Amino acid sequence: LLAARTAGRHFFPACGARQSSQLVVAKNAKVRQVAGAIAARIGMDQHQRCHIDCKGREPLYAALKACCVANEFVPEAQKGKLLAVHLEEVSLDPENWVSRLHVQLKAAPENSNPGRFITIGPETNMGLLVGLISMEFQRTGAVALTTMGLHAVNKALKALALADTYLRKESKLNNGVLAAVVQAETFDHGGEHRVRTTFTCLTIDDPTSK
């Protein structure tokens, strides 16, 4: 099911309709179709959330890009809110693991446009990155990451998941989990049109709790 359209625009349907909050994204998924499905499910869920199961880096990257696009579908009544994501690795059985992206519509953090970003590339050291995210979040609560491309985006998601594990172990998240508002930004570089993905960290209620 895709988000409904009105006057050529997508919107989040009203809550109340029955529909599974789960999505499964395949390797050949079309990003705008997934974005519409995310919008529809969040609009129908009383907690304004859904989750997306992905097996492999390409589906996870497509799901994350779809979350960026789905921000465009937020209705006027929900302006000021953006989609936040939290990554969980889930075992469906002993030999079958998926990356589960929990998605919630949240008020944009006050620091949604911080002056300093941690830039992540394919060669960024994961251990150092996790340590920096954890330290900065404890110190300022204003961690922001910027990435470009599949490998960097997936590294950012994995680093946030590892930082979440550490911060929860140290009881730094007040029974919540570390998540990030995701946005796509366009810019010109050497006359070329490019897109980067930014992550602005915040805490959300644990989506795995009942």
PDB file of C-alpha atoms in Angstrom:
ATOM      1  CA  LEU A   1       0.000   0.000   0.000  1.00  0.00           C
ATOM      2  CA  LEU A   2       1.379   3.397  -0.957  1.00  0.00           C
ATOM      3  CA  ALA A   3       0.601   6.707   0.666  1.00  0.00           C
ATOM      4  CA  ALA A   4      -2.590   8.289  -0.609  1.00  0.00           C
ATOM      5  CA  ARG A   5      -2.344  11.182  -3.051  1.00  0.00           C
ATOM      6  CA  THR A   6      -4.201  14.461  -3.159  1.00  0.00           C
ATOM      7  CA  ALA A   7      -3.551  17.227  -5.665  1.00  0.00           C
ATOM      8  CA  GLY A   8      -0.433  15.356  -6.732  1.00  0.00           C
ATOM      9  CA  ARG A   9       1.003  15.183  -3.214  1.00  0.00           C
ATOM     10  CA  HIS A  10       1.389  12.325  -0.765  1.00  0.00           C
ATOM     11  CA  PHE A  11       0.107  12.517   2.783  1.00  0.00           C
ATOM     12  CA  PHE A  12      -0.011  10.365   5.907  1.00  0.00           C
ATOM     13  CA  PRO A  13      -3.458   8.718   6.150  1.00  0.00           C
ATOM     14  CA  ALA A  14      -5.428   9.123   9.364  1.00  0.00           C
ATOM     15  CA  CYS A  15      -4.860   6.606  12.150  1.00  0.00           C
ATOM     16  CA  GLY A  16      -7.316   3.802  12.679  1.00  0.00           C
ATOM     17  CA  ALA A  17      -7.066   1.604   9.600  1.00  0.00           C
ATOM     18  CA  ARG A  18      -5.750  -1.895  10.205  1.00  0.00           C
ATOM     19  CA  GLN A  19      -2.481  -2.655   8.520  1.00  0.00           C
ATOM     20  CA  SER A  20       0.750  -4.351   9.478  1.00  0.00           C
ATOM     21  CA  SER A  21       3.435  -1.921  10.662  1.00  0.00           C
ATOM     22  CA  GLN A  22       6.113  -4.159   9.115  1.00  0.00           C
ATOM     23  CA  LEU A  23       7.743  -3.668   5.729  1.00  0.00           C
ATOM     24  CA  VAL A  24      10.267  -5.878   3.953  1.00  0.00           C
ATOM     25  CA  VAL A  25      12.612  -4.168   1.500  1.00  0.00           C
ATOM     26  CA  ALA A  26      14.203  -6.263  -1.238  1.00  0.00           C
ATOM     27  CA  LYS A  27      17.386  -5.555  -3.181  1.00  0.00           C
ATOM     28  CA  ASN A  28      15.536  -4.145  -6.200  1.00  0.00           C
ATOM     29  CA  ALA A  29      13.091  -1.991  -4.216  1.00  0.00           C
ATOM     30  CA  LYS A  30      12.012   1.360  -5.662  1.00  0.00           C
ATOM     31  CA  VAL A  31      12.794   4.076  -3.133  1.00  0.00           C
ATOM     32  CA  ARG A  32       9.747   6.308  -3.693  1.00  0.00           C
ATOM     33  CA  GLN A  33       7.384   3.337  -3.468  1.00  0.00           C
ATOM     34  CA  VAL A  34       8.965   2.275  -0.184  1.00  0.00           C
ATOM     35  CA  ALA A  35       8.700   5.890   1.042  1.00  0.00           C
ATOM     36  CA  GLY A  36       4.992   5.894   0.269  1.00  0.00           C
ATOM     37  CA  ALA A  37       4.530   2.612   2.128  1.00  0.00           C
ATOM     38  CA  ILE A  38       6.406   3.995   5.148  1.00  0.00           C
ATOM     39  CA  ALA A  39       4.192   7.086   5.144  1.00  0.00           C
ATOM     40  CA  ALA A  40       1.030   4.997   4.944  1.00  0.00           C
ATOM     41  CA  ARG A  41       1.988   2.706   7.811  1.00  0.00           C
ATOM     42  CA  ILE A  42       3.122   5.484  10.111  1.00  0.00           C
ATOM     43  CA  GLY A  43      -0.053   7.410   9.389  1.00  0.00           C
ATOM     44  CA  MET A  44      -2.153   4.389  10.348  1.00  0.00           C
ATOM     45  CA  ASP A  45      -0.242   3.520  13.514  1.00  0.00           C
ATOM     46  CA  GLN A  46      -1.367   5.173  16.756  1.00  0.00           C
ATOM     47  CA  HIS A  47       2.269   5.489  17.849  1.00  0.00           C
ATOM     48  CA  GLN A  48       3.323   6.847  14.431  1.00  0.00           C
ATOM     49  CA  ARG A  49       5.927   4.151  13.859  1.00  0.00           C
ATOM     50  CA  CYS A  50       6.738   1.116  11.729  1.00  0.00           C
ATOM     51  CA  HIS A  51       9.708  -1.151  11.112  1.00  0.00           C
ATOM     52  CA  ILE A  52      11.486  -2.275   7.979  1.00  0.00           C
ATOM     53  CA  ASP A  53      13.315  -5.593   7.603  1.00  0.00           C
ATOM     54  CA  CYS A  54      16.286  -5.642   5.232  1.00  0.00           C
ATOM     55  CA  LYS A  55      18.714  -8.418   4.361  1.00  0.00           C
ATOM     56  CA  GLY A  56      21.929  -6.985   2.982  1.00  0.00           C
ATOM     57  CA  ARG A  57      23.525  -3.570   2.573  1.00  0.00           C
ATOM     58  CA  GLU A  58      21.653  -2.518  -0.585  1.00  0.00           C
ATOM     59  CA  PRO A  59      18.144  -3.033   0.865  1.00  0.00           C
ATOM     60  CA  LEU A  60      19.165  -1.256   4.080  1.00  0.00           C
ATOM     61  CA  TYR A  61      20.519   1.681   2.071  1.00  0.00           C
ATOM     62  CA  ALA A  62      17.317   1.811   0.008  1.00  0.00           C
ATOM     63  CA  ALA A  63      15.212   1.786   3.187  1.00  0.00           C
ATOM     64  CA  LEU A  64      17.207   4.655   4.670  1.00  0.00           C
ATOM     65  CA  LYS A  65      16.874   6.715   1.475  1.00  0.00           C
ATOM     66  CA  ALA A  66      13.138   5.998   1.512  1.00  0.00           C
ATOM     67  CA  CYS A  67      12.916   7.417   5.040  1.00  0.00           C
ATOM     68  CA  CYS A  68      14.525  10.629   3.772  1.00  0.00           C
ATOM     69  CA  VAL A  69      11.977  10.830   0.947  1.00  0.00           C
ATOM     70  CA  ALA A  70       9.073  10.023   3.296  1.00  0.00           C
ATOM     71  CA  ASN A  71       9.866  13.215   5.228  1.00  0.00           C
ATOM     72  CA  GLU A  72       8.385  15.020   2.226  1.00  0.00           C
ATOM     73  CA  PHE A  73       5.027  13.335   2.886  1.00  0.00           C
ATOM     74  CA  VAL A  74       4.474  14.726   6.386  1.00  0.00           C
ATOM     75  CA  PRO A  75       1.102  16.553   6.377  1.00  0.00           C
ATOM     76  CA  GLU A  76       0.674  20.179   7.363  1.00  0.00           C
ATOM     77  CA  ALA A  77      -0.735  19.164  10.769  1.00  0.00           C
ATOM     78  CA  GLN A  78       2.533  17.352  11.558  1.00  0.00           C
ATOM     79  CA  LYS A  79       4.968  19.959  10.274  1.00  0.00           C
ATOM     80  CA  GLY A  80       8.025  20.208  12.489  1.00  0.00           C
ATOM     81  CA  LYS A  81       8.249  16.437  12.752  1.00  0.00           C
ATOM     82  CA  LEU A  82      10.692  14.188  10.919  1.00  0.00           C
ATOM     83  CA  LEU A  83      11.364  10.465  10.698  1.00  0.00           C
ATOM     84  CA  ALA A  84      13.850   9.063  13.204  1.00  0.00           C
ATOM     85  CA  VAL A  85      15.473   5.652  12.719  1.00  0.00           C
ATOM     86  CA  HIS A  86      16.992   3.070  15.053  1.00  0.00           C
ATOM     87  CA  LEU A  87      18.810  -0.024  13.775  1.00  0.00           C
ATOM     88  CA  GLU A  88      18.424  -3.436  15.395  1.00  0.00           C
ATOM     89  CA  GLU A  89      19.968  -6.711  14.231  1.00  0.00           C
ATOM     90  CA  VAL A  90      17.316  -9.429  14.570  1.00  0.00           C
ATOM     91  CA  SER A  91      17.700 -13.216  14.463  1.00  0.00           C
ATOM     92  CA  LEU A  92      14.716 -14.822  12.752  1.00  0.00           C
ATOM     93  CA  ASP A  93      16.328 -18.211  13.337  1.00  0.00           C
ATOM     94  CA  PRO A  94      19.904 -19.407  14.105  1.00  0.00           C
ATOM     95  CA  GLU A  95      20.983 -18.959  10.468  1.00  0.00           C
ATOM     96  CA  ASN A  96      18.776 -16.082   9.361  1.00  0.00           C
ATOM     97  CA  TRP A  97      19.534 -12.513  10.471  1.00  0.00           C
ATOM     98  CA  VAL A  98      17.985  -9.276   9.220  1.00  0.00           C
ATOM     99  CA  SER A  99      18.662  -5.606   9.808  1.00  0.00           C
ATOM    100  CA  ARG A 100      15.482  -4.117  11.274  1.00  0.00           C
ATOM    101  CA  LEU A 101      15.099  -0.368  10.883  1.00  0.00           C
ATOM    102  CA  HIS A 102      12.646   1.019  13.432  1.00  0.00           C
ATOM    103  CA  VAL A 103      11.068   4.245  12.178  1.00  0.00           C
ATOM    104  CA  GLN A 104       9.158   6.815  14.230  1.00  0.00           C
ATOM    105  CA  LEU A 105       7.747  10.248  13.450  1.00  0.00           C
ATOM    106  CA  LYS A 106       9.283  12.583  16.039  1.00  0.00           C
ATOM    107  CA  ALA A 107       9.548  16.285  16.711  1.00  0.00           C
ATOM    108  CA  ALA A 108      12.748  17.528  15.122  1.00  0.00           C
ATOM    109  CA  PRO A 109      15.427  18.006  17.794  1.00  0.00           C
ATOM    110  CA  GLU A 110      16.283  21.581  18.704  1.00  0.00           C
ATOM    111  CA  ASN A 111      19.787  20.890  17.437  1.00  0.00           C
ATOM    112  CA  SER A 112      18.591  19.613  14.032  1.00  0.00           C
ATOM    113  CA  ASN A 113      21.015  22.042  12.350  1.00  0.00           C
ATOM    114  CA  PRO A 114      24.173  21.778  14.461  1.00  0.00           C
ATOM    115  CA  GLY A 115      27.245  23.681  13.385  1.00  0.00           C
ATOM    116  CA  ARG A 116      29.560  20.652  13.544  1.00  0.00           C
ATOM    117  CA  PHE A 117      29.116  17.326  11.780  1.00  0.00           C
ATOM    118  CA  ILE A 118      31.139  14.144  12.115  1.00  0.00           C
ATOM    119  CA  THR A 119      31.982  13.244   8.523  1.00  0.00           C
ATOM    120  CA  ILE A 120      31.916   9.508   7.790  1.00  0.00           C
ATOM    121  CA  GLY A 121      33.589   7.883   4.804  1.00  0.00           C
ATOM    122  CA  PRO A 122      34.033   4.244   3.726  1.00  0.00           C
ATOM    123  CA  GLU A 123      37.443   4.111   5.423  1.00  0.00           C
ATOM    124  CA  THR A 124      36.387   5.684   8.740  1.00  0.00           C
ATOM    125  CA  ASN A 125      37.546   3.534  11.686  1.00  0.00           C
ATOM    126  CA  MET A 126      34.444   2.004  13.289  1.00  0.00           C
ATOM    127  CA  GLY A 127      35.859   1.783  16.813  1.00  0.00           C
ATOM    128  CA  LEU A 128      36.951   5.412  16.859  1.00  0.00           C
ATOM    129  CA  LEU A 129      33.638   6.500  15.346  1.00  0.00           C
ATOM    130  CA  VAL A 130      31.559   4.671  17.973  1.00  0.00           C
ATOM    131  CA  GLY A 131      33.686   6.171  20.734  1.00  0.00           C
ATOM    132  CA  LEU A 132      33.310   9.678  19.339  1.00  0.00           C
ATOM    133  CA  ILE A 133      29.528   9.383  18.946  1.00  0.00           C
ATOM    134  CA  SER A 134      29.164   8.035  22.490  1.00  0.00           C
ATOM    135  CA  MET A 135      31.414  10.689  24.013  1.00  0.00           C
ATOM    136  CA  GLU A 136      29.826  13.612  22.165  1.00  0.00           C
ATOM    137  CA  PHE A 137      26.272  12.458  22.911  1.00  0.00           C
ATOM    138  CA  GLN A 138      27.024  12.167  26.615  1.00  0.00           C
ATOM    139  CA  ARG A 139      28.757  15.549  26.632  1.00  0.00           C
ATOM    140  CA  THR A 140      26.382  17.651  24.522  1.00  0.00           C
ATOM    141  CA  GLY A 141      23.443  15.512  23.350  1.00  0.00           C
ATOM    142  CA  ALA A 142      24.007  17.119  19.949  1.00  0.00           C
ATOM    143  CA  VAL A 143      25.762  14.557  17.762  1.00  0.00           C
ATOM    144  CA  ALA A 144      25.286  14.955  14.008  1.00  0.00           C
ATOM    145  CA  LEU A 145      26.752  12.804  11.241  1.00  0.00           C
ATOM    146  CA  THR A 146      27.110  13.421   7.519  1.00  0.00           C
ATOM    147  CA  THR A 147      27.600  10.695   4.910  1.00  0.00           C
ATOM    148  CA  MET A 148      27.590  10.074   1.181  1.00  0.00           C
ATOM    149  CA  GLY A 149      26.980   6.749  -0.525  1.00  0.00           C
ATOM    150  CA  LEU A 150      26.012   3.215   0.439  1.00  0.00           C
ATOM    151  CA  HIS A 151      29.090   2.248   2.434  1.00  0.00           C
ATOM    152  CA  ALA A 152      29.227   5.425   4.525  1.00  0.00           C
ATOM    153  CA  VAL A 153      25.481   5.393   5.258  1.00  0.00           C
ATOM    154  CA  ASN A 154      25.570   1.763   6.367  1.00  0.00           C
ATOM    155  CA  LYS A 155      28.638   2.480   8.515  1.00  0.00           C
ATOM    156  CA  ALA A 156      26.793   5.366  10.191  1.00  0.00           C
ATOM    157  CA  LEU A 157      23.809   3.137  10.974  1.00  0.00           C
ATOM    158  CA  LYS A 158      25.992   0.376  12.417  1.00  0.00           C
ATOM    159  CA  ALA A 159      28.019   2.887  14.463  1.00  0.00           C
ATOM    160  CA  LEU A 160      24.836   4.363  15.930  1.00  0.00           C
ATOM    161  CA  ALA A 161      23.639   0.866  16.856  1.00  0.00           C
ATOM    162  CA  LEU A 162      26.932   0.106  18.617  1.00  0.00           C
ATOM    163  CA  ALA A 163      26.919   3.475  20.398  1.00  0.00           C
ATOM    164  CA  ASP A 164      23.354   2.760  21.515  1.00  0.00           C
ATOM    165  CA  THR A 165      24.477  -0.559  23.037  1.00  0.00           C
ATOM    166  CA  TYR A 166      27.255   1.184  24.947  1.00  0.00           C
ATOM    167  CA  LEU A 167      25.132   4.111  26.140  1.00  0.00           C
ATOM    168  CA  ARG A 168      22.339   1.827  27.318  1.00  0.00           C
ATOM    169  CA  LYS A 169      24.828  -0.361  29.163  1.00  0.00           C
ATOM    170  CA  GLU A 170      26.062   2.773  30.926  1.00  0.00           C
ATOM    171  CA  SER A 171      22.438   3.838  31.677  1.00  0.00           C
ATOM    172  CA  LYS A 172      22.817   7.090  29.740  1.00  0.00           C
ATOM    173  CA  LEU A 173      19.577   6.987  27.722  1.00  0.00           C
ATOM    174  CA  ASN A 174      16.870   7.031  30.441  1.00  0.00           C
ATOM    175  CA  ASN A 175      15.354   3.712  29.277  1.00  0.00           C
ATOM    176  CA  GLY A 176      15.175   4.964  25.698  1.00  0.00           C
ATOM    177  CA  VAL A 177      17.325   4.110  22.679  1.00  0.00           C
ATOM    178  CA  LEU A 178      19.685   6.139  20.521  1.00  0.00           C
ATOM    179  CA  ALA A 179      18.107   7.072  17.200  1.00  0.00           C
ATOM    180  CA  ALA A 180      18.685   9.702  14.535  1.00  0.00           C
ATOM    181  CA  VAL A 181      16.567  11.995  12.408  1.00  0.00           C
ATOM    182  CA  VAL A 182      17.603  11.406   8.794  1.00  0.00           C
ATOM    183  CA  GLN A 183      17.554  14.005   6.033  1.00  0.00           C
ATOM    184  CA  ALA A 184      18.873  14.250   2.485  1.00  0.00           C
ATOM    185  CA  GLU A 185      20.668  17.459   1.541  1.00  0.00           C
ATOM    186  CA  THR A 186      21.666  18.525  -1.950  1.00  0.00           C
ATOM    187  CA  PHE A 187      24.748  20.595  -2.709  1.00  0.00           C
ATOM    188  CA  ASP A 188      27.031  21.532  -5.595  1.00  0.00           C
ATOM    189  CA  HIS A 189      30.613  20.298  -5.698  1.00  0.00           C
ATOM    190  CA  GLY A 190      32.837  21.278  -8.594  1.00  0.00           C
ATOM    191  CA  GLY A 191      29.801  21.989 -10.725  1.00  0.00           C
ATOM    192  CA  GLU A 192      28.250  18.594  -9.938  1.00  0.00           C
ATOM    193  CA  HIS A 193      24.917  18.065  -8.181  1.00  0.00           C
ATOM    194  CA  ARG A 194      25.396  15.777  -5.162  1.00  0.00           C
ATOM    195  CA  VAL A 195      23.339  14.447  -2.254  1.00  0.00           C
ATOM    196  CA  ARG A 196      24.496  13.722   1.278  1.00  0.00           C
ATOM    197  CA  THR A 197      22.602  12.043   4.111  1.00  0.00           C
ATOM    198  CA  THR A 198      22.685  13.601   7.571  1.00  0.00           C
ATOM    199  CA  PHE A 199      21.878  11.952  10.906  1.00  0.00           C
ATOM    200  CA  THR A 200      20.950  14.093  13.926  1.00  0.00           C
ATOM    201  CA  CYS A 201      20.907  12.041  17.115  1.00  0.00           C
ATOM    202  CA  LEU A 202      18.167  11.970  19.726  1.00  0.00           C
ATOM    203  CA  THR A 203      16.572   9.441  22.075  1.00  0.00           C
ATOM    204  CA  ILE A 204      13.247   7.724  21.424  1.00  0.00           C
ATOM    205  CA  ASP A 205      11.139   5.238  23.379  1.00  0.00           C
ATOM    206  CA  ASP A 206      12.446   1.699  22.998  1.00  0.00           C
ATOM    207  CA  PRO A 207      10.515   0.342  19.971  1.00  0.00           C
ATOM    208  CA  THR A 208      11.161  -3.252  21.067  1.00  0.00           C
ATOM    209  CA  SER A 209       9.401  -2.840  24.420  1.00  0.00           C
ATOM    210  CA  LYS A 210       5.808  -3.957  24.701  1.00  0.00           C
TER     211      LYS A 210
END
